[in-house]
C-alpha cells in the first residue's frame, strides 16, 4: 500500500476505537469519506486483515443501496491505513427514528426494510456477510433511499468463518446473533437475525436485546433473554409482524428465514404489497415460454412492484431477476444471477432484454406487461397506500396457494397508467413468446375416443406342434449371474453419487452456498469410500 497525497481532509465525521472517518476532497474536487484505521491497531495483523477484507468486499459490490469504494486504499508514513469511500449524505437510521417521534409507522418501516433486504440479498448473493447490521450502519439519504455502510467486519462467506474476531469488536449493540456472540460458525443467516432486530427497532423505537453494562452482560442477554413481542412493546402492531420478527430472530439459525429474499416475501405477504411476477424460460410452467437451446428452464423473473410514495402517489417499478446459467443481456449489459430495478410510469422506455444475450431470444415487453396487468399490477386500489398505515389482517386465514390471491387474480384496467412500452426491435416479434396458460400436464391428455377398432371374426384354434423345451439351467449358475449383475448395478449407483454431489454443488454455488459446500464434501467422502471398497475387494480376489 503506497502513500497518497490526492486527498485533502476537510473535517472529521466520526471516530471510534479503531480510527475515524474524515470528510475529504479528492484531486478532482469531489467530496469523499476517507476512512482511517489508526496505526495503534493497524500494527496488529488481524486488524490489518479486517481493513483488507473491507476494501476487498467493497470492490466486488456495486449496488445503489450499498456504499461503494471510490479509490484504492493506501497508507501514510505513520502507518495509518486509509480507504476512500462514497460520501453518503443523510442521517443514520437511529437518528431518523428519533426524528420521527421515537418509532416509525408500519408503512415507513416496510418501505425502509424492503430496500435494506433487497440490498442485503445482493450482498449475500456475492458471498459476503456484513456481520454488523444495526441502525447506526444504515443511512437514510435526503431522497428517502437507504445506504448500508461500514463493512469493516464483513467476511467472504466462501471462507470458513467464525464470530470470534467480531466479538472483540462488536459487543455492546445487542444486534449480534447468538452464534456470532458465541464465536461459532456463521453465514448469511447471521445478518438475517440482525435485520430482525432492526425491524423491531423501527416498529418500537427500542432494542430487541437489552444492552448490558458490559460485553459479558450483553452476551448473556443475547443467549438467554426471551424476545419481547413488538406488539407488547408498542401499540398498533399486528400479530403477523410479531410472527415475522420471531422467525427472523430465532436462536436456531435453521429455523430463521434462510435468505433475505424469504424475509422480503414474508413482509410482502402480510402487508399485501402488490408484486406480481412473470416467469420466462424454456420449461412448460413459465408464463412466457422461449424454446431455445441456450435458454435455461427458468431463466428470468420480471416483477411489477407498487410502492407508496410522497404526496399520496404510487411509485411503480419493474424488477428483472436473472436466474439462468448463462445470463441475460439488458440494454447491452450482462445481468447474471442478479437483479435490476428501475422506475416505470407507463411511458418509460423499457430496455431491450435478450435471454442468453441472443438476438433471437429477445423478450416482448408487450406480452410481459399484459401478463403483469392480468395478475393485478397497475390495477389495485390506491386507498391502502394513501393512508399513513398499511392495513394488515389480524389473523391468517390459511396458506397461500400458488396461482391464487391478489398477485395472480385478473384485475381491471387502469387508464391512469397506460401500458405503452418502447417499440421492440423487429427480431423480438419473430420469437414465439405466447404466454403459456395450459397446466404442465395438458399435453399428456390422451386423444379423443372415436370408437373401438374393428375386430376380426374368431378363427378356430389350430393345433400347435410340440416344441422341445430347453433344459432348465442350474440354480447355482442363475444365482451367480444374478449376484454379479446386482454387484455391477450397485457399483454403478455408488459411482454416480459423487457425480451428482458435484453437479449439485455447481448448481447451488450462487444461490445456496452452504448446501453447495455440503454436497461437495459428501461427494468426496462417497468417492473415497467407493475407492477403498474397490481396493479391498481387489486385494481379497488376488489372495
Coordinates of C-alpha atoms in Angstrom, one line a residue:
X1 CA 0.0 0.0 0.0
X2 CA 1.7 3.2 -1.2
X3 CA 1.2 6.7 0.3
X4 CA -1.3 9.0 -1.4
X5 CA -1.5 12.8 -1.3
X6 CA -4.5 13.1 -3.6
X7 CA -7.0 13.7 -0.7
X8 CA -7.3 16.9 1.4
X9 CA -9.1 16.5 4.8
X10 CA -12.0 18.9 5.4
X11 CA -13.3 17.8 8.8
X12 CA -14.0 14.7 10.9
X13 CA -17.3 12.9 10.5
X14 CA -16.9 10.4 13.4
X15 CA -14.4 8.4 15.4
X16 CA -14.2 5.1 17.3
X17 CA -11.7 2.8 18.9
X18 CA -10.1 1.7 15.7
X19 CA -9.8 5.1 14.0
X20 CA -12.1 7.7 12.4
X21 CA -13.8 8.8 9.2
X22 CA -12.9 12.1 7.6
X23 CA -14.8 14.2 5.1
X24 CA -12.2 14.9 2.4
X25 CA -11.9 16.2 -1.1
X26 CA -10.1 14.3 -3.9
X27 CA -7.9 15.7 -6.6
X28 CA -11.0 16.4 -8.8
X29 CA -12.8 18.3 -6.1
X30 CA -15.3 15.6 -5.3
X31 CA -16.3 15.1 -1.6
X32 CA -15.4 11.6 -0.3
X33 CA -15.5 9.8 3.0
X34 CA -12.0 8.9 4.0
X35 CA -11.9 6.0 6.5
X36 CA -8.8 5.8 8.6
X37 CA -7.6 2.9 10.7
X38 CA -5.2 4.2 13.3
X39 CA -1.6 2.8 13.5
X40 CA -2.4 1.9 17.1
X41 CA -4.5 -1.0 15.8
X42 CA -3.2 -1.5 12.2
X43 CA 0.1 -2.8 13.7
X44 CA -1.8 -6.0 14.6
X45 CA -2.2 -8.5 11.7
X46 CA -5.8 -9.4 12.5
X47 CA -6.9 -5.7 12.3
X48 CA -5.0 -5.1 9.1
X49 CA -6.8 -8.2 7.7
X50 CA -10.1 -6.6 8.6
X51 CA -9.1 -3.5 6.7
X52 CA -8.1 -5.5 3.7
X53 CA -11.4 -7.5 3.9
X54 CA -13.5 -4.4 3.9
X55 CA -11.7 -3.0 0.8
X56 CA -12.0 -6.3 -1.0
X57 CA -15.7 -6.5 -0.2
X58 CA -16.5 -3.0 -1.4
X59 CA -14.5 -3.7 -4.6
X60 CA -16.9 -6.5 -5.6
X61 CA -20.1 -4.8 -4.6
X62 CA -21.9 -2.3 -6.9
X63 CA -25.4 -1.6 -5.6
X64 CA -27.2 1.8 -5.2
X65 CA -28.1 0.9 -1.6
X66 CA -24.6 -0.2 -0.6
X67 CA -21.8 2.2 0.0
X68 CA -19.1 1.9 -2.7
X69 CA -15.4 2.5 -2.8
X70 CA -14.1 5.4 -4.9
X71 CA -10.3 4.9 -4.7
X72 CA -7.6 2.5 -3.9
X73 CA -6.6 2.0 -0.2
X74 CA -3.3 3.5 0.9
X75 CA -1.2 4.2 4.0
X76 CA 0.7 7.2 5.2
X77 CA 4.2 7.4 6.6
X78 CA 2.9 6.9 10.2
X79 CA 1.3 3.5 9.3
X80 CA -2.3 4.7 9.3
X81 CA -4.5 3.0 6.7
X82 CA -6.9 4.9 4.6
X83 CA -9.9 3.8 2.5
X84 CA -11.6 6.4 0.2
X85 CA -15.4 5.7 0.0
X86 CA -18.5 7.3 -1.2
X87 CA -19.7 10.2 0.9
X88 CA -23.3 9.4 1.9
X89 CA -25.4 12.4 2.7
X90 CA -28.2 12.0 5.2
X91 CA -28.6 10.6 8.7
X92 CA -28.4 7.2 10.3
X93 CA -31.5 5.1 10.9
X94 CA -31.4 5.5 14.7
X95 CA -31.4 9.3 14.3
X96 CA -34.1 9.1 11.6
X97 CA -36.3 7.1 14.1
X98 CA -35.7 9.6 16.8
X99 CA -36.7 12.5 14.5
X100 CA -40.0 10.7 13.7
X101 CA -41.3 10.5 17.2
X102 CA -39.2 7.6 18.5
X103 CA -40.7 4.9 16.2
X104 CA -41.9 4.6 12.6
X105 CA -45.3 3.7 11.3
X106 CA -45.8 0.4 9.6
X107 CA -45.8 1.9 6.1
X108 CA -42.4 3.6 6.6
X109 CA -40.9 0.6 8.4
X110 CA -41.9 -1.7 5.5
X111 CA -40.6 0.8 2.9
X112 CA -37.1 1.1 4.5
X113 CA -36.8 -2.6 5.4
X114 CA -37.7 -3.7 1.8
X115 CA -34.8 -1.6 0.5
X116 CA -32.4 -2.9 3.1
X117 CA -33.4 -6.5 2.5
X118 CA -33.0 -6.1 -1.3
X119 CA -29.5 -4.7 -0.8
X120 CA -28.6 -7.5 1.6
X121 CA -29.9 -10.1 -0.8
X122 CA -27.5 -8.6 -3.3
X123 CA -24.6 -8.8 -0.8
X124 CA -25.3 -12.4 0.1
X125 CA -25.6 -13.5 -3.5
X126 CA -22.0 -12.3 -3.8
X127 CA -20.9 -14.5 -0.9
X128 CA -20.4 -11.6 1.5
X129 CA -21.6 -11.3 5.1
X130 CA -21.9 -7.9 6.7
X131 CA -21.8 -9.2 10.4
X132 CA -22.5 -5.7 11.8
X133 CA -26.0 -4.8 10.7
X134 CA -27.6 -2.2 13.1
X135 CA -29.4 1.1 12.8
X136 CA -26.2 3.2 13.0
X137 CA -24.9 1.4 9.9
X138 CA -27.9 2.1 7.8
X139 CA -28.1 5.6 6.3
X140 CA -31.2 7.4 5.1
X141 CA -30.5 9.7 2.2
X142 CA -32.4 13.0 1.7
X143 CA -34.4 11.4 -1.0
X144 CA -35.6 8.6 1.3
X145 CA -33.4 5.8 -0.1
X146 CA -31.1 3.8 2.2
X147 CA -27.4 3.0 2.1
X148 CA -25.7 0.3 4.0
X149 CA -22.4 1.4 5.3
X150 CA -19.4 0.1 7.4
X151 CA -18.4 -3.2 6.0
X152 CA -15.4 -3.2 8.4
X153 CA -16.1 -6.6 9.8
X154 CA -17.6 -8.1 6.6
X155 CA -16.5 -11.6 5.6
X156 CA -16.2 -13.7 2.5
X157 CA -18.9 -16.4 3.0
X158 CA -16.9 -18.9 0.9
X159 CA -14.2 -19.0 3.5
X160 CA -14.8 -20.8 6.8
X161 CA -15.5 -18.1 9.3
X162 CA -16.5 -17.7 12.9
X163 CA -17.6 -14.9 15.1
X164 CA -14.6 -14.8 17.5
X165 CA -12.9 -11.7 15.9
X166 CA -16.2 -9.9 15.6
X167 CA -17.0 -10.5 19.2
X168 CA -14.0 -8.4 20.2
X169 CA -15.1 -5.5 18.0
X170 CA -18.9 -5.5 18.3
X171 CA -20.1 -6.3 21.7
X172 CA -22.3 -3.6 23.1
X173 CA -25.1 -3.1 20.5
X174 CA -27.1 -6.2 21.1
X175 CA -27.6 -6.9 17.3
X176 CA -25.3 -9.9 17.1
X177 CA -26.8 -13.3 16.6
X178 CA -26.3 -16.0 19.3
X179 CA -23.9 -18.0 17.1
X180 CA -21.8 -14.8 16.4
X181 CA -21.7 -13.9 20.1
X182 CA -20.5 -17.4 20.9
X183 CA -17.8 -17.4 18.3
X184 CA -19.4 -20.2 16.3
X185 CA -19.6 -20.7 12.5
X186 CA -21.7 -18.0 10.9
X187 CA -23.2 -17.4 7.4
X188 CA -25.7 -15.0 5.8
X189 CA -28.3 -16.1 8.4
X190 CA -26.4 -14.1 11.0
X191 CA -27.4 -10.9 9.0
X192 CA -31.0 -12.1 9.0
X193 CA -31.0 -12.1 12.8
X194 CA -29.6 -8.6 12.9
X195 CA -32.2 -7.4 10.3
X196 CA -35.0 -8.8 12.5
X197 CA -33.6 -6.7 15.4
X198 CA -33.6 -3.7 13.1
X199 CA -37.3 -4.4 12.3
X200 CA -38.1 -4.4 16.0
X201 CA -36.2 -1.1 16.5
X202 CA -38.1 0.7 13.7
X203 CA -41.5 -0.6 15.0
X204 CA -40.9 0.1 18.6
X205 CA -38.0 2.5 19.0
X206 CA -36.4 0.0 21.4
X207 CA -33.7 -2.5 21.1
X208 CA -34.8 -6.2 20.8
X209 CA -32.0 -7.2 23.1
X210 CA -31.2 -5.0 26.0
X211 CA -27.7 -3.7 26.1
X212 CA -25.7 -4.7 29.2
X213 CA -23.4 -2.8 31.3
X214 CA -20.5 -4.5 29.6
X215 CA -19.9 -7.0 26.8
X216 CA -20.3 -10.0 29.0
X217 CA -23.8 -9.0 30.2
X218 CA -24.8 -8.2 26.6
X219 CA -23.7 -11.7 25.5
X220 CA -25.8 -13.2 28.3
X221 CA -28.8 -11.2 27.1
X222 CA -28.3 -12.4 23.6
X223 CA -28.1 -16.0 24.5
X224 CA -30.6 -16.3 27.4
X225 CA -33.1 -13.4 27.3
X226 CA -36.6 -14.1 25.8
X227 CA -37.5 -11.8 23.0
X228 CA -40.4 -9.4 23.7
X229 CA -43.0 -9.2 21.0
X230 CA -43.2 -5.9 19.1
X231 CA -46.9 -5.7 19.8
X232 CA -46.2 -5.8 23.6
X233 CA -43.6 -3.0 23.3
X234 CA -45.7 -0.7 21.2
X235 CA -49.3 -0.3 20.1
X236 CA -50.9 -0.8 16.7
X237 CA -48.6 -3.7 15.6
X238 CA -50.2 -6.8 14.1
X239 CA -49.5 -10.3 15.5
X240 CA -48.4 -11.2 12.0
X241 CA -45.5 -8.8 12.3
X242 CA -44.8 -10.5 15.7
X243 CA -44.5 -13.8 13.8
X244 CA -42.2 -12.4 11.2
X245 CA -40.0 -10.9 13.8
X246 CA -39.8 -14.1 15.9
X247 CA -38.9 -16.2 12.9
X248 CA -36.1 -13.8 11.8
X249 CA -34.5 -13.8 15.3
X250 CA -34.9 -17.4 16.2
X251 CA -31.9 -18.5 18.2
X252 CA -31.7 -21.6 16.0
X253 CA -30.4 -20.4 12.6
X254 CA -32.0 -23.4 10.9
X255 CA -35.5 -22.0 11.8
X256 CA -34.9 -18.5 10.7
X257 CA -35.6 -17.1 7.2
X258 CA -32.8 -18.7 5.2
X259 CA -32.4 -15.8 2.8
X260 CA -33.1 -12.1 2.7
X261 CA -35.5 -12.8 -0.2
X262 CA -37.6 -15.1 2.0
X263 CA -37.7 -12.3 4.6
X264 CA -38.9 -9.8 1.9
X265 CA -41.6 -12.2 0.7
X266 CA -42.9 -12.7 4.2
X267 CA -43.2 -8.9 4.7
X268 CA -44.9 -8.5 1.3
X269 CA -47.3 -11.3 2.1
X270 CA -48.7 -9.9 5.3
X271 CA -48.7 -6.3 4.2
X272 CA -50.5 -7.1 0.9
X273 CA -47.9 -5.2 -1.2
X274 CA -48.5 -5.8 -4.9
X275 CA -45.7 -7.7 -6.5
X276 CA -46.9 -10.0 -9.3
X277 CA -44.3 -11.6 -11.5
X278 CA -43.9 -13.1 -14.9
X279 CA -41.6 -16.1 -15.4
X280 CA -39.6 -16.6 -18.6
X281 CA -37.8 -19.7 -19.7
X282 CA -37.8 -23.0 -21.6
X283 CA -39.8 -25.0 -19.1
X284 CA -43.6 -25.6 -19.8
X285 CA -44.6 -24.0 -16.5
X286 CA -43.3 -20.5 -17.4
X287 CA -45.7 -17.6 -18.2
X288 CA -43.6 -16.9 -21.3
X289 CA -42.0 -19.8 -23.0
X290 CA -39.0 -19.4 -25.2
X291 CA -37.8 -22.7 -26.6
X292 CA -34.2 -22.3 -27.4
X293 CA -31.1 -24.5 -26.6
X294 CA -29.4 -21.5 -24.9
X295 CA -32.3 -20.5 -22.7
X296 CA -32.5 -22.0 -19.2
X297 CA -35.6 -23.8 -17.9
X298 CA -36.4 -20.9 -15.5
X299 CA -34.3 -18.2 -17.0
X300 CA -35.8 -14.9 -15.9
X301 CA -38.3 -13.3 -13.5
X302 CA -40.0 -10.0 -14.2
X303 CA -41.8 -8.4 -11.2
X304 CA -44.1 -5.5 -11.1
X305 CA -43.7 -3.5 -7.9
X306 CA -46.2 -1.0 -6.5
X307 CA -44.8 1.2 -3.6
X308 CA -46.3 4.1 -1.8
X309 CA -44.5 7.4 -2.4
X310 CA -44.8 11.0 -1.3
X311 CA -47.9 13.2 -2.0
X312 CA -50.2 10.2 -1.9
X313 CA -48.9 8.9 -5.3
X314 CA -47.9 5.4 -6.2
X315 CA -44.4 4.5 -7.3
X316 CA -44.3 1.8 -10.0
X317 CA -41.1 -0.1 -10.5
X318 CA -40.1 -3.1 -12.6
X319 CA -37.6 -5.7 -11.3
X320 CA -35.7 -8.0 -13.6
X321 CA -34.1 -11.0 -11.9
X322 CA -31.8 -13.4 -13.8
X323 CA -31.7 -17.0 -12.6
X324 CA -30.0 -18.6 -15.5
X325 CA -26.7 -20.3 -16.0
X326 CA -25.5 -18.1 -18.9
X327 CA -27.0 -14.6 -18.1
X328 CA -29.3 -12.1 -19.8
X329 CA -28.4 -9.1 -21.9
X330 CA -30.3 -6.0 -20.6
X331 CA -29.7 -2.8 -22.5
X332 CA -26.4 -4.1 -23.8
X333 CA -25.1 -5.2 -20.3
X334 CA -24.8 -8.7 -18.9
X335 CA -27.1 -9.5 -16.0
X336 CA -26.2 -12.8 -14.4
X337 CA -27.8 -14.2 -11.2
X338 CA -28.6 -10.6 -10.2
X339 CA -31.5 -8.2 -10.2
X340 CA -32.1 -4.9 -12.0
X341 CA -34.6 -2.4 -10.6
X342 CA -36.0 0.7 -12.5
X343 CA -38.9 3.0 -12.3
X344 CA -41.9 2.8 -14.7
X345 CA -44.5 5.4 -15.4
X346 CA -46.2 4.0 -18.4
X347 CA -44.1 6.0 -20.8
X348 CA -40.7 4.8 -19.7
X349 CA -38.5 3.5 -22.5
X350 CA -38.0 -0.2 -21.5
X351 CA -34.6 -1.8 -22.0
X352 CA -34.0 -4.4 -24.6
X353 CA -33.8 -7.8 -22.9
X354 CA -32.1 -10.7 -24.7
X355 CA -32.1 -14.1 -22.9
X356 CA -28.6 -15.7 -23.1
X357 CA -27.6 -12.4 -24.8
X358 CA -29.0 -13.7 -28.1
X359 CA -30.9 -11.5 -30.6
X360 CA -33.3 -14.4 -31.5
X361 CA -34.3 -14.8 -27.8
X362 CA -35.5 -11.2 -27.1
X363 CA -38.3 -10.5 -24.7
X364 CA -41.5 -9.0 -26.0
X365 CA -42.3 -6.3 -23.4
X366 CA -45.9 -6.0 -24.7
X367 CA -46.5 -9.6 -23.7
X368 CA -44.8 -9.3 -20.3
X369 CA -46.7 -6.2 -19.3
X370 CA -50.0 -7.7 -20.4
X371 CA -49.4 -10.7 -18.1
X372 CA -48.4 -8.4 -15.2
X373 CA -51.6 -6.4 -15.7
X374 CA -53.7 -9.6 -15.8
X375 CA -52.1 -10.6 -12.5
X376 CA -53.2 -7.4 -10.8
X377 CA -50.3 -4.9 -11.4
X378 CA -51.4 -1.3 -12.1
X379 CA -55.0 -2.2 -11.2
X380 CA -55.0 -2.2 -7.4
X381 CA -56.9 0.3 -5.3
X382 CA -54.8 3.1 -4.0
X383 CA -56.7 3.5 -0.8
X384 CA -54.4 1.4 1.3
X385 CA -51.3 3.3 0.1
X386 CA -52.8 6.7 0.7
X387 CA -53.2 6.1 4.4
X388 CA -50.5 6.6 6.9
X389 CA -50.5 2.9 7.8
X390 CA -50.6 -0.3 5.8
X391 CA -53.7 -2.4 6.7
X392 CA -52.6 -5.8 7.9
X393 CA -55.1 -8.6 8.7
X394 CA -55.2 -9.6 12.3
X395 CA -55.2 -13.3 11.5
X396 CA -54.1 -15.7 8.8
X397 CA -56.9 -17.4 7.1
X398 CA -54.8 -20.2 5.6
X399 CA -51.8 -20.9 3.5
X400 CA -51.4 -19.1 0.2
X401 CA -51.9 -21.3 -2.8
X402 CA -49.7 -20.6 -5.8
X403 CA -51.8 -19.2 -8.6
X404 CA -54.4 -17.7 -6.2
X405 CA -54.6 -14.5 -4.2
X406 CA -54.1 -10.8 -5.1
X407 CA -50.9 -11.3 -7.1
X408 CA -52.5 -13.7 -9.5
X409 CA -56.1 -12.9 -9.9
X410 CA -57.0 -10.9 -13.0
X411 CA -57.6 -7.2 -12.4
X412 CA -59.4 -4.4 -14.1
X413 CA -57.7 -2.0 -16.3
X414 CA -56.3 1.3 -15.0
X415 CA -56.4 4.0 -17.6
X416 CA -54.2 6.3 -15.4
X417 CA -51.1 4.3 -16.2
X418 CA -51.1 3.4 -19.9
X419 CA -49.0 0.4 -20.9
X420 CA -47.1 1.9 -23.8
X421 CA -43.6 0.4 -23.7
X422 CA -40.9 1.4 -26.3
X423 CA -41.1 -0.2 -29.7
X424 CA -39.4 -3.6 -29.7
X425 CA -36.8 -4.4 -32.3
X426 CA -38.0 -6.3 -35.4
X427 CA -36.5 -9.5 -34.3
X428 CA -38.4 -9.5 -31.0
X429 CA -41.7 -10.4 -32.7
X430 CA -40.2 -13.3 -34.6
X431 CA -39.7 -15.3 -31.4
X432 CA -42.7 -17.3 -30.3
X433 CA -43.4 -15.6 -27.0
X434 CA -47.0 -16.6 -26.4
X435 CA -47.7 -16.9 -22.7
X436 CA -48.1 -20.4 -21.6
X437 CA -51.6 -20.8 -19.9
X438 CA -52.1 -24.5 -20.0
X439 CA -51.1 -26.6 -17.0
X440 CA -47.9 -28.6 -17.4
X441 CA -49.9 -31.9 -17.8
X442 CA -52.1 -30.5 -20.6
X443 CA -50.0 -32.1 -23.4
X444 CA -50.2 -35.6 -21.8
X445 CA -54.0 -35.8 -22.2
X446 CA -55.0 -38.8 -24.3
X447 CA -56.6 -38.2 -27.8
X448 CA -60.4 -38.2 -28.0
X449 CA -62.2 -41.5 -28.3
X450 CA -63.5 -42.3 -31.8
X451 CA -64.9 -45.8 -31.2
X452 CA -63.3 -49.2 -30.9
X453 CA -61.4 -50.5 -33.9
X454 CA -62.9 -53.3 -36.0
X455 CA -62.3 -56.8 -34.6
X456 CA -61.8 -59.8 -37.0
X457 CA -64.1 -62.8 -36.6
X458 CA -62.7 -65.5 -34.3
X459 CA -60.9 -68.4 -36.1
X460 CA -60.9 -71.9 -34.9
X461 CA -57.9 -72.8 -32.9
X462 CA -55.2 -74.7 -34.8
X463 CA -53.2 -77.4 -33.1
X464 CA -49.6 -76.3 -32.5
X465 CA -46.7 -78.6 -32.9
X466 CA -45.0 -79.5 -29.7
X467 CA -41.6 -77.8 -29.3
X468 CA -38.8 -79.4 -27.3
X469 CA -38.3 -77.5 -24.0
X470 CA -34.8 -76.4 -23.1
X471 CA -33.3 -78.0 -20.1
X472 CA -33.5 -75.8 -17.0
X473 CA -30.3 -74.1 -16.0
X474 CA -28.6 -74.9 -12.8
X475 CA -29.7 -72.8 -9.8
X476 CA -26.2 -72.1 -8.8
X477 CA -25.4 -70.5 -12.2
X478 CA -28.6 -68.4 -12.0
X479 CA -27.6 -67.2 -8.6
X480 CA -24.1 -66.4 -9.6
X481 CA -25.2 -64.4 -12.6
X482 CA -27.9 -62.6 -10.5
X483 CA -25.3 -61.7 -7.8
X484 CA -22.8 -60.5 -10.4
X485 CA -25.4 -58.3 -12.1
X486 CA -26.6 -56.9 -8.8
X487 CA -23.0 -56.1 -7.8
X488 CA -22.4 -54.3 -11.0
X489 CA -25.5 -52.2 -10.6
X490 CA -24.6 -51.3 -7.0
X491 CA -21.1 -50.3 -8.2
X492 CA -22.5 -48.0 -10.9
X493 CA -25.0 -46.4 -8.5
X494 CA -22.3 -45.7 -5.9
X495 CA -20.0 -44.3 -8.6
X496 CA -22.8 -41.9 -9.7
X497 CA -23.4 -40.5 -6.2
X498 CA -20.3 -38.2 -6.1
X499 CA -21.0 -37.0 -9.6
X500 CA -24.5 -36.0 -8.5
X501 CA -23.0 -34.2 -5.5
X502 CA -20.6 -32.2 -7.7
X503 CA -23.3 -31.3 -10.0
X504 CA -25.5 -30.0 -7.1
X505 CA -22.6 -28.1 -5.7
X506 CA -22.1 -26.3 -9.0
X507 CA -25.9 -25.6 -9.4
X508 CA -26.2 -24.3 -5.8
X509 CA -22.9 -22.4 -5.7
X510 CA -24.6 -19.0 -6.2
X511 CA -28.0 -19.4 -4.6
X512 CA -27.3 -21.9 -1.8
X513 CA -23.6 -21.7 -0.9
X514 CA -23.8 -23.7 2.4
X515 CA -25.7 -26.6 0.7
X516 CA -23.3 -26.5 -2.2
X517 CA -20.3 -27.0 0.1
X518 CA -22.1 -29.8 1.9
X519 CA -22.9 -31.6 -1.4
X520 CA -19.3 -31.3 -2.5
X521 CA -17.9 -32.7 0.8
X522 CA -20.4 -35.6 0.8
X523 CA -19.4 -36.3 -2.8
X524 CA -15.7 -36.5 -2.0
X525 CA -16.4 -38.8 1.0
X526 CA -18.6 -41.2 -1.1
X527 CA -15.8 -41.3 -3.7
X528 CA -13.2 -42.1 -1.1
X529 CA -15.3 -44.9 0.4
X530 CA -16.0 -46.3 -3.0
X531 CA -12.3 -46.4 -3.9
X532 CA -11.5 -48.0 -0.6
X533 CA -14.1 -50.7 -1.1
X534 CA -12.8 -51.4 -4.6
X535 CA -9.2 -51.7 -3.3
X536 CA -10.3 -54.1 -0.6
X537 CA -12.3 -56.3 -2.9
X538 CA -9.4 -56.4 -5.4
X539 CA -7.0 -57.4 -2.7
X540 CA -9.3 -60.2 -1.5
X541 CA -9.7 -61.6 -5.0
X542 CA -5.9 -61.5 -5.5
X543 CA -5.5 -63.6 -2.3

